[in-house]
Coordinates of C-alpha atoms and ligand atoms in Angstrom, one line a residue:
X1 CA 35.8 35.0 22.6
X2 CA 32.5 36.0 22.9
X3 CA 29.9 33.3 24.5
X4 CA 27.6 34.0 20.8
X5 CA 30.3 33.1 18.8
X6 CA 28.7 30.9 16.4
X7 CA 25.6 30.6 18.1
X8 CA 22.1 31.2 16.8
X9 CA 19.6 33.7 17.8
X10 CA 16.1 34.6 16.8
X11 CA 14.7 37.9 17.0
X12 CA 11.2 38.9 16.4
X13 CA 10.0 42.3 15.3
X14 CA 13.5 42.7 14.1
X15 CA 12.5 45.4 11.6
X16 CA 13.0 48.2 14.0
X17 CA 13.4 49.4 17.1
X18 CA 14.5 47.7 20.1
X19 CA 14.2 44.4 18.0
X20 CA 16.8 45.8 15.4
X21 CA 19.1 46.9 18.0
X22 CA 19.1 43.5 20.0
X23 CA 19.5 41.8 16.6
X24 CA 22.8 43.8 15.6
X25 CA 24.0 43.3 19.2
X26 CA 23.8 39.5 19.1
X27 CA 25.4 39.7 15.6
X28 CA 28.0 42.2 16.7
X29 CA 28.7 39.4 19.6
X30 CA 29.4 36.6 16.8
X31 CA 25.9 35.0 16.7
X32 CA 24.1 34.1 13.5
X33 CA 20.7 35.9 13.8
X34 CA 17.6 35.1 12.0
X35 CA 15.9 38.6 11.2
X36 CA 12.1 38.1 11.9
X37 CA 9.5 40.8 10.8
X38 CA 6.1 40.9 8.9
X39 CA 7.8 43.9 7.1
X40 CA 9.9 42.5 4.7
X41 CA 12.1 46.2 3.9
X42 CA 12.7 47.0 7.4
X43 CA 13.5 43.3 8.0
X44 CA 15.9 43.4 5.1
X45 CA 17.5 46.5 6.2
X46 CA 18.7 45.0 9.6
X47 CA 20.1 42.3 8.1
X48 CA 21.5 44.7 5.1
X49 CA 23.6 46.9 8.7
X50 CA 24.5 43.8 10.3
X51 CA 26.2 42.5 6.7
X52 CA 28.0 45.5 6.6
X53 CA 29.3 45.7 9.7
X54 CA 30.4 41.7 9.0
X55 CA 28.1 39.7 10.8
X56 CA 26.2 37.0 10.0
X57 CA 22.3 37.6 9.5
X58 CA 19.2 36.8 7.5
X59 CA 15.5 37.8 7.0
X60 CA 12.5 35.3 7.4
X61 CA 9.1 37.2 6.8
X62 CA 7.0 35.9 9.8
X63 CA 3.7 37.5 11.2
X64 CA 4.2 36.2 15.0
X65 CA 0.4 35.6 15.3
X66 CA 0.0 33.4 12.3
X67 CA 1.1 29.7 13.5
X68 CA 2.6 28.5 10.5
X69 CA 5.0 31.5 10.1
X70 CA 6.1 31.2 13.2
X71 CA 7.3 27.5 12.9
X72 CA 8.7 28.3 9.7
X73 CA 10.5 30.9 11.2
X74 CA 12.1 28.4 13.6
X75 CA 12.4 25.9 11.0
X76 CA 14.4 28.4 8.8
X77 CA 16.9 29.0 11.8
X78 CA 17.7 25.6 12.2
X79 CA 18.0 24.4 8.3
X80 CA 19.8 28.0 7.8
X81 CA 22.4 27.4 10.9
X82 CA 22.1 24.1 12.2
X83 CA 20.4 25.0 16.0
X84 CA 18.9 27.3 18.0
X85 CA 20.2 28.3 21.0
X86 CA 18.5 32.2 21.8
X87 CA 15.4 33.7 21.0
X88 CA 14.1 37.2 21.6
X89 CA 10.3 37.5 21.6
X90 CA 9.9 41.3 21.0
X91 CA 7.4 41.7 17.8
X92 CA 4.6 44.1 19.5
X93 CA 2.3 46.9 18.9
X94 CA 1.2 49.4 20.9
X95 CA -1.5 51.5 19.5
X96 CA -2.7 55.2 20.7
X97 CA -3.9 56.2 23.6
X98 CA -7.7 55.6 23.6
X99 CA -10.5 55.7 26.6
X100 CA -11.4 52.4 27.6
X101 CA -14.9 53.1 26.8
X102 CA -13.9 53.7 23.0
X103 CA -12.4 50.8 22.7
X104 CA -13.0 48.6 20.1
X105 CA -13.3 44.6 20.5
X106 CA -11.2 44.7 16.7
X107 CA -8.5 46.9 18.2
X108 CA -8.4 44.8 21.3
X109 CA -8.1 41.6 19.5
X110 CA -5.2 42.6 17.5
X111 CA -3.3 43.8 20.4
X112 CA -3.9 40.7 22.1
X113 CA -3.1 38.4 18.7
X114 CA 0.6 39.7 18.3
X115 CA 1.8 40.7 21.9
X116 CA 0.0 37.5 23.5
X117 CA -0.8 34.8 21.0
X118 CA 2.5 35.9 19.2
X119 CA 4.3 35.4 22.1
X120 CA 2.9 31.8 22.7
X121 CA 3.4 30.5 19.4
X122 CA 7.0 31.7 19.5
X123 CA 7.5 29.9 22.9
X124 CA 5.8 26.8 21.9
X125 CA 8.1 26.4 18.7
X126 CA 11.3 28.0 20.4
X127 CA 10.7 25.9 23.5
X128 CA 9.8 22.7 21.2
X129 CA 13.5 22.9 19.2
X130 CA 15.3 23.6 22.2
X131 CA 14.0 20.1 24.3
X132 CA 17.0 18.1 25.2
X133 CA 19.7 20.6 24.0
X134 CA 18.8 24.0 26.3
X135 CA 18.9 27.6 25.2
X136 CA 17.8 31.0 26.9
X137 CA 14.6 32.9 25.6
X138 CA 13.9 36.5 26.4
X139 CA 10.4 37.7 25.7
X140 CA 9.8 41.5 25.7
X141 CA 7.3 42.9 28.5
X142 CA 7.5 46.7 29.3
X143 CA 6.7 48.4 32.9
X144 CA 2.9 47.9 31.8
X145 CA 3.4 44.3 32.6
X146 CA 3.4 45.3 36.0
X147 CA 1.2 48.3 36.3
X148 CA -2.1 49.5 34.6
X149 CA -2.1 52.1 32.0
X150 CA -5.0 54.5 31.9
X151 CA -6.4 54.7 28.2
X152 CA -4.3 51.4 27.3
X153 CA -6.5 48.7 28.7
X154 CA -5.6 45.9 26.2
X155 CA -1.8 47.0 25.8
X156 CA -1.6 46.4 30.0
X157 CA -3.3 43.6 29.7
X158 CA -1.5 41.9 27.0
X159 CA 2.2 43.1 28.1
X160 CA 0.9 41.5 31.7
X161 CA 0.0 38.0 29.8
X162 CA 3.5 38.1 28.2
X163 CA 4.9 37.9 32.3
X164 CA 2.5 35.2 32.7
X165 CA 3.2 33.3 29.7
X166 CA 7.0 33.9 30.8
X167 CA 6.7 32.7 34.4
X168 CA 4.8 29.9 33.6
X169 CA 6.7 28.6 30.8
X170 CA 10.2 29.4 32.9
X171 CA 8.7 26.9 35.9
X172 CA 7.8 24.0 33.5
X173 CA 11.3 24.1 31.3
X174 CA 14.0 25.3 33.5
X175 CA 15.1 21.7 34.9
X176 CA 15.8 21.1 31.2
X177 CA 18.2 23.7 30.8
X178 CA 16.1 26.2 28.7
X179 CA 15.9 29.5 30.9
X180 CA 13.0 31.8 30.3
X181 CA 13.0 35.3 31.4
X182 CA 11.0 38.8 30.2
X183 CA 12.6 42.0 29.9
X184 CA 10.6 44.8 30.6
X185 CA 11.2 48.2 29.6
X186 CA 10.0 51.9 30.3
X187 CA 9.7 54.6 27.6
X188 CA 12.3 53.5 24.6
X189 CA 13.0 55.9 21.8
X190 CA 11.2 54.3 18.6
X191 CA 8.8 54.1 16.5
X192 CA 6.1 52.9 18.8
X193 CA 7.0 55.8 21.4
X194 CA 6.8 58.5 18.5
X195 CA 3.4 57.3 17.9
X196 CA 2.3 57.4 21.2
X197 CA 3.3 60.6 21.9
X198 CA 1.9 62.1 18.7
X199 CA -1.4 61.0 20.2
X200 CA -1.0 63.0 23.6
X201 CA -2.3 65.9 23.7
X202 CA 0.0 68.6 25.0
X203 CA 3.0 70.2 22.9
X204 CA 5.6 69.4 25.2
X205 CA 4.6 65.6 25.4
X206 CA 7.7 64.4 24.5
X207 CA 9.5 65.9 27.6
X208 CA 6.6 65.1 29.5
X209 CA 7.3 61.2 29.3
X210 CA 11.0 62.0 29.4
X211 CA 10.4 63.6 32.6
X212 CA 7.8 61.0 33.9
X213 CA 11.2 58.9 34.5
X214 CA 12.8 59.7 37.6
X215 CA 16.1 59.8 35.0
X216 CA 14.6 62.5 33.0
X217 CA 15.1 61.2 29.8
X218 CA 14.2 58.1 27.2
X219 CA 16.0 54.9 27.0
X220 CA 17.8 54.1 23.8
X221 CA 17.0 51.1 22.2
X222 CA 20.8 50.1 22.5
X223 CA 20.1 50.1 25.9
X224 CA 17.4 47.8 26.0
X225 CA 19.0 45.3 23.9
X226 CA 22.1 45.7 26.1
X227 CA 19.9 44.2 28.8
X228 CA 18.6 41.8 26.9
X229 CA 21.8 40.3 25.7
X230 CA 23.1 40.1 29.3
X231 CA 19.4 38.4 30.7
X232 CA 19.7 36.2 27.5
X233 CA 23.4 35.1 27.6
X234 CA 24.7 36.1 31.2
X235 CA 22.2 36.2 34.0
X236 CA 23.0 32.2 34.2
X237 CA 20.5 32.0 37.7
X238 CA 17.6 34.2 36.2
X239 CA 14.5 32.1 35.5
X240 CA 11.0 33.3 35.0
X241 CA 11.9 36.9 36.0
X242 CA 10.5 40.3 34.7
X243 CA 13.1 42.5 34.9
X244 CA 12.4 46.1 34.7
X245 CA 14.6 48.6 33.0
X246 CA 12.8 51.7 33.0
X247 CA 14.4 54.8 34.3
X248 CA 13.4 54.4 37.7
X249 CA 9.5 54.5 36.9
X250 CA 8.6 51.1 39.0
X251 CA 10.6 52.6 41.7
X252 CA 8.0 55.2 42.8
Ligands
NAD301 N1 9.4 51.7 22.7 C1 8.9 51.6 23.8 O1 8.5 52.7 24.7 C2 8.9 50.6 24.8 C3 8.4 50.1 25.9 C4 8.0 49.0 26.4 C5 8.0 48.0 25.7 N2 8.1 48.0 24.5 C6 7.9 46.5 23.3 O2 9.0 46.8 23.2 C7 8.8 45.8 21.6 C8 9.8 46.4 20.4 O3 8.4 47.3 20.3 P1 9.5 49.2 19.8 O4 9.7 50.0 20.5 O5 10.8 48.6 19.0 O6 8.6 49.1 18.4 P2 8.7 49.2 16.9 O7 7.7 50.0 16.1 O8 9.9 50.2 16.6 O9 9.6 47.9 16.4 C9 8.5 46.6 16.3 C10 9.2 45.9 15.5 O10 7.9 44.7 15.2 C11 7.5 44.5 13.9 N3 5.9 43.3 14.3 C12 4.9 44.2 14.7 N4 3.9 43.4 14.8 C13 4.7 41.8 14.3 C14 4.2 40.8 14.0 N5 2.7 40.4 14.2 N6 5.1 40.1 13.8 C15 6.1 40.6 13.5 N7 6.7 41.4 13.3 C16 5.9 42.3 13.8 C17 7.2 46.1 13.3 O11 7.4 45.5 12.1 C18 8.6 46.7 14.0 O12 9.6 46.5 13.1 C19 7.2 45.6 21.8 O13 6.8 44.4 22.2 C20 6.9 46.6 22.5 O14 5.6 46.6 23.2 C21 8.6 49.1 23.8

C-alpha cells in the first residue's frame, strides 16, 4: 500500500502547472487532496481530473496572500478530511522580464505578497495544524532561490526568501516531527514559462531557454511533481534543504 493512502495533502496553486501535476500525483498515490487556487475554474478542473481518475480531492478558493483565506484553506482540509499530513506551498507568480531600473513598486510588492507572504502565511497555518501530530511541508522555490537573475530582481529576491523561510521554519520544528524543505526547479513547461518565453526578444527564445539547461530541454510539470512527492513522503532525513531540480543549470 502507498504511504500516501488515506493521508491528507494541501497543494496551493493547484489550478495549473506544477501544482496541478503534484495534486494529481498525490491523489494517484491515494492521498485526499485539497486543491487550493485563486482561480476557481482552474482549480475545479484539477479536482475533476482527479475524480475522473478515481481519486479524492476538493477545491478551496484561496489567495495565499490573504490571511483569512489561508486559515480557511487549512480549516477546510481538517473539516473535510479530518487531518493534515502534507502541504505543498507552490502558488507563485513570475512576471515578465523587466530591467531593474524600470521595476514598479506595485509589481515588487505584488510578487513579494504572493511568493513570500503567501508561503509565510501557509507555513504558519499548516505548522499550527501539524504541531503535536507531525507532518511534511514542501515549499516550491526556484533555481532563482540560489542565483540572481538579470531583469527579475523581485522574483529572485522572493525565491531566496522562500529558502530562508524554509530553513528557519525547518530548524524550529524538526524536533517536533515536522519536516520542511524546498524543491527548486529550473525551467518547467507551464503557463509561467510560456509568459516568460514570450517576453524574451528572440525568435528562438524557447530553444535558448532549453539549451541554457545542460540537459538540453525544459522539464515537464510531472518531473517536478515526482520530486516534490519524494521529498514530502520519502526523504525522511531531509530537513531544511533546498533541492535543486534544474537539468544541471546550477552545476555550472
Ligand atoms: N515554470 C517554471 O519554469 C518554474 C521554475 C521555477 C519555479 N517555479 C515555481 O513553481 C511554482 C508554480 O508555478 P508554475 O510554473 O506551475 O505556474 P502556473 O502559472 O502554471 O501555476 C501557478 C498556479 O498558482 C496559482 N496562483 C498564483 N497566485 C496565486 C495566489 N495568490 N493564490 C493562490 N493561487 C495562486 C495560479 O492561479 C496557477 O494556477 C511557482 O511558485 C513558481 O515560481 C516555476
